[in-house]
CSV table of C-alpha atoms and ligand atoms in Angstrom, one decimal:
chain,number,residue,atom,x,y,z
A,1,UNK,CA,0.0,0.0,0.0
A,2,UNK,CA,1.2,3.5,-0.8
A,3,UNK,CA,2.2,5.8,2.1
A,4,UNK,CA,-1.0,7.9,1.7
A,5,UNK,CA,-3.3,4.9,0.9
A,6,UNK,CA,-5.4,4.9,4.1
A,7,UNK,CA,-7.1,1.6,5.0
A,8,UNK,CA,-10.8,1.6,4.2
A,9,UNK,CA,-13.7,-0.7,4.1
A,10,UNK,CA,-15.0,-2.5,0.9
A,11,UNK,CA,-18.3,-4.4,0.4
A,12,UNK,CA,-17.2,-7.0,-2.1
A,13,UNK,CA,-19.8,-9.0,-4.1
A,14,UNK,CA,-18.9,-12.0,-6.2
A,15,UNK,CA,-16.2,-14.3,-4.8
A,16,UNK,CA,-15.4,-16.5,-7.8
A,17,UNK,CA,-12.2,-17.2,-9.7
A,18,UNK,CA,-11.2,-13.5,-9.8
A,19,UNK,CA,-13.1,-12.0,-6.9
A,20,UNK,CA,-11.7,-14.2,-4.2
A,21,UNK,CA,-8.1,-13.3,-5.2
A,22,UNK,CA,-9.0,-9.6,-5.4
A,23,UNK,CA,-10.5,-9.8,-1.9
A,24,UNK,CA,-7.4,-11.5,-0.5
A,25,UNK,CA,-5.2,-8.6,-1.9
A,26,UNK,CA,-7.5,-6.0,-0.5
A,27,UNK,CA,-7.2,-7.7,2.9
A,28,UNK,CA,-3.4,-7.9,2.5
A,29,UNK,CA,-3.3,-4.2,1.8
A,30,UNK,CA,-5.0,-3.6,5.1
A,31,UNK,CA,-8.5,-2.9,4.0
A,32,UNK,CA,-11.5,-4.4,5.7
A,33,UNK,CA,-13.7,-6.5,3.4
A,34,UNK,CA,-17.4,-7.4,3.9
A,35,UNK,CA,-17.8,-10.3,1.4
A,36,UNK,CA,-20.9,-11.7,-0.2
A,37,UNK,CA,-21.6,-14.4,-2.8
A,38,UNK,CA,-24.7,-16.5,-3.5
A,39,UNK,CA,-22.5,-19.5,-2.8
A,40,UNK,CA,-22.2,-19.7,1.0
A,41,UNK,CA,-19.0,-21.8,0.7
A,42,UNK,CA,-17.3,-19.0,-1.2
A,43,UNK,CA,-18.1,-16.6,1.7
A,44,UNK,CA,-16.9,-19.1,4.3
A,45,UNK,CA,-13.6,-19.6,2.5
A,46,UNK,CA,-12.8,-15.9,2.6
A,47,UNK,CA,-14.0,-15.5,6.2
A,48,UNK,CA,-11.0,-17.8,7.1
A,49,UNK,CA,-8.8,-15.2,5.4
A,50,UNK,CA,-10.1,-12.4,7.5
A,51,UNK,CA,-13.1,-11.1,5.5
A,52,UNK,CA,-16.3,-10.3,7.3
A,53,UNK,CA,-19.2,-12.5,6.3
A,54,UNK,CA,-22.2,-10.7,4.6
A,55,UNK,CA,-25.6,-12.2,3.9
A,56,UNK,CA,-26.7,-9.9,1.0
A,57,UNK,CA,-25.4,-7.1,-1.2
A,58,UNK,CA,-27.0,-4.6,1.2
A,59,UNK,CA,-25.2,-6.3,4.1
A,60,UNK,CA,-21.9,-6.2,2.3
A,61,UNK,CA,-22.2,-2.5,1.5
A,62,UNK,CA,-23.3,-1.4,5.0
A,63,UNK,CA,-21.0,1.3,6.3
A,64,UNK,CA,-18.4,0.7,3.5
A,65,UNK,CA,-16.5,3.3,1.5
A,66,UNK,CA,-17.5,1.6,-1.7
A,67,UNK,CA,-19.1,-1.6,-3.0
A,68,UNK,CA,-17.3,-3.7,-5.6
A,69,UNK,CA,-19.0,-6.3,-7.8
A,70,UNK,CA,-17.2,-9.1,-9.6
A,71,UNK,CA,-20.0,-11.1,-11.2
A,72,UNK,CA,-20.4,-13.3,-14.3
A,73,UNK,CA,-22.6,-11.2,-16.6
A,74,UNK,CA,-24.9,-8.1,-17.0
A,75,UNK,CA,-28.0,-9.7,-15.4
A,76,UNK,CA,-26.1,-10.6,-12.2
A,77,UNK,CA,-24.8,-7.1,-11.8
A,78,UNK,CA,-28.3,-5.7,-12.5
A,79,UNK,CA,-29.7,-8.1,-9.8
A,80,UNK,CA,-27.2,-6.9,-7.3
A,81,UNK,CA,-27.9,-3.2,-8.1
A,82,UNK,CA,-31.7,-3.2,-8.6
A,83,UNK,CA,-32.7,-6.2,-6.4
A,84,UNK,CA,-34.7,-6.2,-3.2
A,85,UNK,CA,-31.5,-6.4,-1.1
A,86,UNK,CA,-29.6,-4.4,-3.7
A,87,UNK,CA,-27.2,-1.5,-3.7
A,88,UNK,CA,-29.6,1.1,-5.2
A,89,UNK,CA,-31.8,0.8,-2.1
A,90,UNK,CA,-28.9,0.2,0.3
A,91,UNK,CA,-25.8,1.9,-1.0
A,92,UNK,CA,-22.4,1.9,0.7
A,93,UNK,CA,-21.8,4.8,3.1
A,94,UNK,CA,-19.4,6.3,0.6
A,95,UNK,CA,-22.1,6.2,-2.1
A,96,UNK,CA,-19.7,4.6,-4.7
A,97,UNK,CA,-20.3,1.4,-6.6
A,98,UNK,CA,-17.5,-0.1,-8.8
A,99,UNK,CA,-18.3,-2.9,-11.1
A,100,UNK,CA,-15.2,-4.9,-12.2
A,101,UNK,CA,-17.0,-7.6,-14.2
A,102,UNK,CA,-17.1,-7.6,-18.0
A,103,UNK,CA,-20.6,-6.6,-18.9
A,104,UNK,CA,-22.6,-4.6,-21.5
A,105,UNK,CA,-21.5,-0.9,-21.9
A,106,UNK,CA,-25.1,-0.1,-22.7
A,107,UNK,CA,-26.2,-1.5,-19.3
A,108,UNK,CA,-23.4,0.3,-17.6
A,109,UNK,CA,-24.6,3.7,-18.9
A,110,UNK,CA,-28.1,2.9,-17.8
A,111,UNK,CA,-27.0,1.9,-14.3
A,112,UNK,CA,-24.7,4.9,-14.0
A,113,UNK,CA,-27.6,7.2,-14.9
A,114,UNK,CA,-30.0,5.5,-12.5
A,115,UNK,CA,-27.5,5.6,-9.6
A,116,UNK,CA,-26.4,9.2,-10.4
A,117,UNK,CA,-30.1,10.3,-10.1
A,118,UNK,CA,-30.0,9.4,-6.4
A,119,UNK,CA,-26.5,10.7,-5.8
A,120,UNK,CA,-24.6,7.4,-6.1
A,121,UNK,CA,-21.4,7.3,-8.2
A,122,UNK,CA,-20.8,4.3,-10.5
A,123,UNK,CA,-17.5,3.2,-12.2
A,124,UNK,CA,-17.1,0.4,-14.7
A,125,UNK,CA,-13.7,-1.0,-14.0
A,126,UNK,CA,-13.2,-4.3,-15.9
A,127,UNK,CA,-9.9,-6.0,-15.6
A,128,UNK,CA,-7.4,-8.0,-17.6
A,129,UNK,CA,-4.7,-10.4,-16.4
A,130,UNK,CA,-6.7,-13.5,-15.5
A,131,UNK,CA,-6.6,-15.5,-12.3
A,132,UNK,CA,-2.8,-15.1,-12.1
A,133,UNK,CA,-2.9,-11.3,-12.4
A,134,UNK,CA,-5.7,-11.3,-9.8
A,135,UNK,CA,-3.6,-13.4,-7.4
A,136,UNK,CA,-0.5,-11.3,-7.9
A,137,UNK,CA,-2.3,-8.0,-7.5
A,138,UNK,CA,-1.1,-7.3,-11.1
A,139,UNK,CA,-4.3,-6.6,-12.9
A,140,UNK,CA,-4.7,-4.1,-15.6
A,141,UNK,CA,-7.8,-2.1,-14.6
A,142,UNK,CA,-9.6,0.1,-17.2
A,143,UNK,CA,-12.0,2.6,-15.7
A,144,UNK,CA,-15.0,4.5,-17.0
A,145,UNK,CA,-16.9,7.2,-15.0
A,146,UNK,CA,-16.4,10.5,-13.2
A,147,UNK,CA,-12.9,11.6,-12.4
A,148,UNK,CA,-13.8,12.3,-8.8
A,149,UNK,CA,-15.1,8.8,-8.2
A,150,UNK,CA,-12.0,7.4,-9.9
A,151,UNK,CA,-9.8,9.3,-7.5
A,152,UNK,CA,-11.8,8.0,-4.5
A,153,UNK,CA,-11.5,4.4,-5.7
A,154,UNK,CA,-7.7,4.7,-6.4
A,155,UNK,CA,-6.4,3.3,-3.1
A,156,UNK,CA,-8.5,0.2,-3.6
A,157,UNK,CA,-7.6,-0.3,-7.2
A,158,UNK,CA,-3.9,-0.1,-6.2
A,159,UNK,CA,-4.4,-3.1,-3.9
A,160,UNK,CA,-5.5,-5.2,-6.8
A,161,UNK,CA,-3.7,-4.0,-9.9
A,162,UNK,CA,-0.6,-2.3,-11.4
A,163,UNK,CA,-1.9,-0.7,-14.6
A,164,UNK,CA,-4.8,1.5,-13.5
A,165,UNK,CA,-6.2,3.9,-16.2
A,166,UNK,CA,-9.1,6.2,-16.3
A,167,UNK,CA,-10.2,5.8,-19.9
A,168,UNK,CA,-13.3,8.0,-20.1
A,169,UNK,CA,-17.0,8.4,-19.1
A,170,UNK,CA,-19.4,5.6,-18.1
A,171,UNK,CA,-19.0,2.6,-20.3
A,172,UNK,CA,-15.6,3.5,-21.6
A,173,UNK,CA,-13.9,0.9,-19.3
A,174,UNK,CA,-16.1,-1.8,-20.9
A,175,UNK,CA,-15.4,-0.4,-24.4
A,176,UNK,CA,-11.7,-0.9,-23.8
A,177,UNK,CA,-12.2,-4.3,-22.2
A,178,UNK,CA,-14.1,-5.5,-25.3
A,179,UNK,CA,-11.1,-4.5,-27.5
A,180,UNK,CA,-8.9,-6.5,-25.1
A,181,UNK,CA,-11.2,-9.5,-25.4
A,182,UNK,CA,-11.3,-9.5,-29.2
A,183,UNK,CA,-7.5,-9.5,-29.3
A,184,UNK,CA,-7.4,-12.3,-26.8
A,185,UNK,CA,-10.0,-14.4,-28.6
A,186,UNK,CA,-8.4,-14.0,-32.1
A,187,UNK,CA,-5.0,-14.6,-30.6
A,188,UNK,CA,-6.2,-17.9,-29.0
A,189,UNK,CA,-7.6,-19.0,-32.3
A,190,UNK,CA,-4.3,-18.1,-34.1
A,191,UNK,CA,-2.4,-20.2,-31.6
A,192,UNK,CA,-4.8,-23.1,-32.1
A,193,UNK,CA,-4.4,-23.0,-35.9
A,194,UNK,CA,-0.6,-22.9,-35.6
A,195,UNK,CA,-0.6,-25.9,-33.2
A,196,UNK,CA,-3.0,-27.8,-35.5
A,197,UNK,CA,-0.7,-27.2,-38.5
A,198,UNK,CA,2.4,-28.0,-36.6
A,199,UNK,CA,1.0,-31.2,-35.2
A,200,UNK,CA,-0.1,-32.4,-38.6
A,201,UNK,CA,3.4,-31.5,-39.9
A,202,UNK,CA,5.0,-33.7,-37.3
A,203,UNK,CA,6.7,-30.8,-35.4
A,204,UNK,CA,7.3,-31.0,-31.7
A,205,UNK,CA,4.8,-28.7,-30.1
A,206,UNK,CA,6.8,-27.7,-27.0
A,207,UNK,CA,9.7,-26.9,-29.2
A,208,UNK,CA,7.5,-24.9,-31.5
A,209,UNK,CA,6.1,-22.9,-28.6
A,210,UNK,CA,9.6,-22.2,-27.3
A,211,UNK,CA,10.8,-20.9,-30.7
A,212,UNK,CA,7.7,-18.8,-31.2
A,213,UNK,CA,8.0,-17.2,-27.8
A,214,UNK,CA,11.5,-16.0,-28.7
A,215,UNK,CA,10.3,-14.2,-31.8
A,216,UNK,CA,7.6,-11.8,-33.1
A,217,UNK,CA,4.8,-14.4,-32.8
A,218,UNK,CA,5.2,-14.4,-29.0
A,219,UNK,CA,2.1,-13.6,-26.9
A,220,UNK,CA,0.7,-13.8,-23.4
A,221,UNK,CA,-1.8,-16.5,-24.6
A,222,UNK,CA,1.0,-18.6,-26.2
A,223,UNK,CA,3.0,-18.3,-23.0
A,224,UNK,CA,0.2,-19.0,-20.5
A,225,UNK,CA,-2.3,-21.2,-22.4
A,226,UNK,CA,0.1,-22.9,-24.9
A,227,UNK,CA,1.3,-25.6,-22.3
A,228,UNK,CA,-2.2,-26.5,-21.4
A,229,UNK,CA,-3.3,-26.8,-25.1
A,230,UNK,CA,-0.3,-29.0,-25.8
A,231,UNK,CA,-0.9,-31.2,-22.8
A,232,UNK,CA,-4.7,-31.5,-23.6
A,233,UNK,CA,-5.4,-29.9,-20.2
A,234,UNK,CA,-8.8,-28.2,-20.4
A,235,UNK,CA,-9.2,-27.4,-16.7
A,236,UNK,CA,-10.8,-24.0,-16.0
A,237,UNK,CA,-9.2,-20.7,-15.6
A,238,UNK,CA,-11.1,-18.2,-17.8
A,239,UNK,CA,-14.1,-20.2,-18.8
A,240,UNK,CA,-15.2,-20.7,-22.5
A,241,UNK,CA,-18.7,-19.5,-21.4
A,242,UNK,CA,-17.3,-16.2,-20.1
A,243,UNK,CA,-15.3,-15.6,-23.3
A,244,UNK,CA,-18.3,-16.4,-25.4
A,245,UNK,CA,-20.3,-13.8,-23.4
A,246,UNK,CA,-17.5,-11.3,-24.0
A,247,UNK,CA,-17.3,-11.9,-27.8
A,248,UNK,CA,-21.1,-11.5,-28.0
A,249,UNK,CA,-20.8,-8.2,-26.2
A,250,UNK,CA,-18.1,-7.2,-28.7
A,251,UNK,CA,-20.3,-8.1,-31.7
A,252,UNK,CA,-23.3,-6.3,-30.1
A,253,UNK,CA,-21.2,-3.1,-29.7
A,254,UNK,CA,-19.8,-3.4,-33.2
A,255,UNK,CA,-23.3,-4.0,-34.6
A,256,UNK,CA,-24.7,-0.9,-32.9
A,257,UNK,CA,-21.8,1.2,-34.2
A,258,UNK,CA,-21.7,-0.3,-37.8
A,259,UNK,CA,-18.1,-1.6,-37.4
A,260,UNK,CA,-17.5,-4.9,-39.3
A,261,UNK,CA,-15.4,-7.3,-37.2
A,262,UNK,CA,-15.1,-10.4,-39.4
A,263,UNK,CA,-12.3,-12.1,-37.4
A,264,UNK,CA,-14.3,-11.7,-34.2
A,265,UNK,CA,-17.4,-13.2,-35.8
A,266,UNK,CA,-15.4,-16.2,-36.9
A,267,UNK,CA,-13.8,-16.9,-33.6
A,268,UNK,CA,-17.2,-16.4,-31.9
A,269,UNK,CA,-18.7,-19.2,-33.9
A,270,UNK,CA,-15.8,-21.5,-32.8
A,271,UNK,CA,-16.6,-20.7,-29.2
A,272,UNK,CA,-20.2,-21.6,-29.9
A,273,UNK,CA,-19.0,-24.9,-31.3
A,274,UNK,CA,-16.9,-25.5,-28.2
A,275,UNK,CA,-19.8,-24.8,-25.9
A,276,UNK,CA,-22.1,-27.1,-28.0
A,277,UNK,CA,-19.5,-29.9,-27.3
A,278,UNK,CA,-19.8,-29.4,-23.6
A,279,UNK,CA,-16.7,-27.2,-23.1
A,280,UNK,CA,-18.4,-24.2,-21.6
A,281,UNK,CA,-17.0,-24.7,-18.1
A,282,UNK,CA,-13.5,-25.5,-19.5
A,283,UNK,CA,-10.7,-22.9,-19.8
A,284,UNK,CA,-10.1,-21.0,-23.0
A,285,UNK,CA,-7.3,-23.3,-24.0
A,286,UNK,CA,-10.0,-25.9,-24.7
A,287,UNK,CA,-10.7,-24.0,-27.9
A,288,UNK,CA,-7.9,-26.2,-29.2
A,289,UNK,CA,-10.3,-29.1,-28.9
A,290,UNK,CA,-12.3,-27.5,-31.8
A,291,UNK,CA,-9.2,-28.2,-33.9
A,292,UNK,CA,-9.0,-31.7,-32.5
A,293,UNK,CA,-12.5,-32.3,-33.8
A,294,UNK,CA,-11.9,-30.5,-37.1
A,295,UNK,CA,-8.7,-32.4,-37.8
A,296,UNK,CA,-9.6,-35.7,-36.3
A,297,UNK,CA,-6.5,-35.6,-34.1
A,298,UNK,CA,-6.4,-35.3,-30.3
A,299,UNK,CA,-4.0,-33.3,-28.1
A,300,UNK,CA,-1.9,-34.7,-25.3
B,1,LIG,P1,-16.9,-16.8,-11.6
B,1,LIG,O1,-18.1,-17.4,-12.2
B,1,LIG,O2,-15.7,-17.6,-11.2
B,1,LIG,O3,-17.3,-15.9,-10.3
B,1,LIG,C1,-18.5,-15.2,-10.2
B,1,LIG,C2,-19.1,-15.3,-8.8
B,1,LIG,O4,-20.3,-14.5,-8.7
B,1,LIG,C3,-19.4,-16.7,-8.4
B,1,LIG,O5,-18.8,-17.1,-7.2
B,1,LIG,C4,-21.0,-16.7,-8.3
B,1,LIG,O6,-21.4,-17.6,-7.2
B,1,LIG,C5,-21.2,-15.2,-7.9
B,1,LIG,N1,-22.5,-14.7,-8.1
B,1,LIG,C6,-23.3,-14.9,-9.2
B,1,LIG,N2,-24.5,-14.3,-9.1
B,1,LIG,C7,-24.4,-13.6,-7.9
B,1,LIG,C8,-25.3,-12.7,-7.2
B,1,LIG,N3,-26.5,-12.4,-7.7
B,1,LIG,N4,-24.9,-12.2,-6.0
B,1,LIG,C9,-23.7,-12.6,-5.5
B,1,LIG,N5,-22.8,-13.4,-6.1
B,1,LIG,C10,-23.2,-13.9,-7.3
B,1,LIG,O7,-16.4,-15.6,-12.6
B,1,LIG,P2,-14.9,-15.0,-12.7
B,1,LIG,O8,-14.0,-15.8,-13.5
B,1,LIG,O9,-14.5,-14.6,-11.3
B,1,LIG,O10,-15.2,-13.7,-13.5
B,1,LIG,C11,-16.0,-12.6,-13.0
B,1,LIG,C12,-16.1,-11.5,-14.1
B,1,LIG,O11,-14.8,-11.1,-14.4
B,1,LIG,C13,-16.7,-11.9,-15.4
B,1,LIG,O12,-17.5,-10.9,-15.9
B,1,LIG,C14,-15.6,-12.3,-16.3
B,1,LIG,O13,-15.9,-12.1,-17.6
B,1,LIG,C15,-14.5,-11.3,-15.8
B,1,LIG,N6,-13.1,-11.6,-16.0
B,1,LIG,C16,-12.7,-12.9,-15.7
B,1,LIG,C17,-11.4,-13.3,-15.9
B,1,LIG,C18,-10.9,-14.7,-15.6
B,1,LIG,O14,-9.8,-15.0,-16.1
B,1,LIG,N7,-11.6,-15.6,-14.9
B,1,LIG,C19,-10.5,-12.3,-16.3
B,1,LIG,C20,-10.9,-11.0,-16.5
B,1,LIG,C21,-12.2,-10.7,-16.3
């Protein structure tokens, strides 16, 4: 924590793959965290790390400087904001809500306006860096909303991330995140294609990865997901279902703005194929299994 980053209190809602690591880092930085999730076991796990157990979003937000949500998709965030025990009716004492999930920019603008009408500030602050970035407090955080709210949230962002950027008004954080996701999705597909071709050519895949990482084809995805693709390990990290949700948000935004994104459309349909084959709960590296099916060859 920086010298001038006073300890505060966060109501944190959504303790999944990302949220639980972000809570741990807030606690490590000296902040108090009131944690809530619909899964009681997720709340109990963090209570043993020092978080205060909350029984609803309203309970998590009670007396806090701000409430942070880290939830799967737009309807979950809307339920936490507009619901019976939600943050619109029972905001944190600091009247600031920060959503760090990846959700629709249109919904963000609507929520920001509804909350502003009753004097509650809202920031969209999606993240990049995956579970490892979350664990290492090394997330890239892209933030949309009022500058004053961004400044107030700064000490909490600094406990969870290293690249923290105010990118514009409400929805701008999500607009940047959607660009991030289309690059990630297309990059994963490019790696799958290279591995499929290399495998058919009889090339050693680990050696291929090593060589590529030393040259201009290197990427975060090749580095982090390549080993799992090569080993045929589909275990979850960032789930196929979540990436498909993000790619659909990208196409929605592109459709509304008349921007053709042919490569995104193509990779989206491959994610649909993966989900149709029961891969939705698997990690993104399982996109390589689409190529297993298309080529009639198996990884591992
Ligand atoms: P996750 O599914 O692991 O966690 C979401 C948590 O929210 C779960 O624990 C779930 O029980 C809880 N939840 C659902 N509805 C709720 C409600 N109404 N009230 C309280 N809790 C509720 O998802 P995740 O991987 O942690 O991702 C969270 C968000 O961050 C998503 O929008 C995702 O796209 C984004 N994201 C994920 C990653 C990643 O690598 N996993 C990286 C960057 C961004």
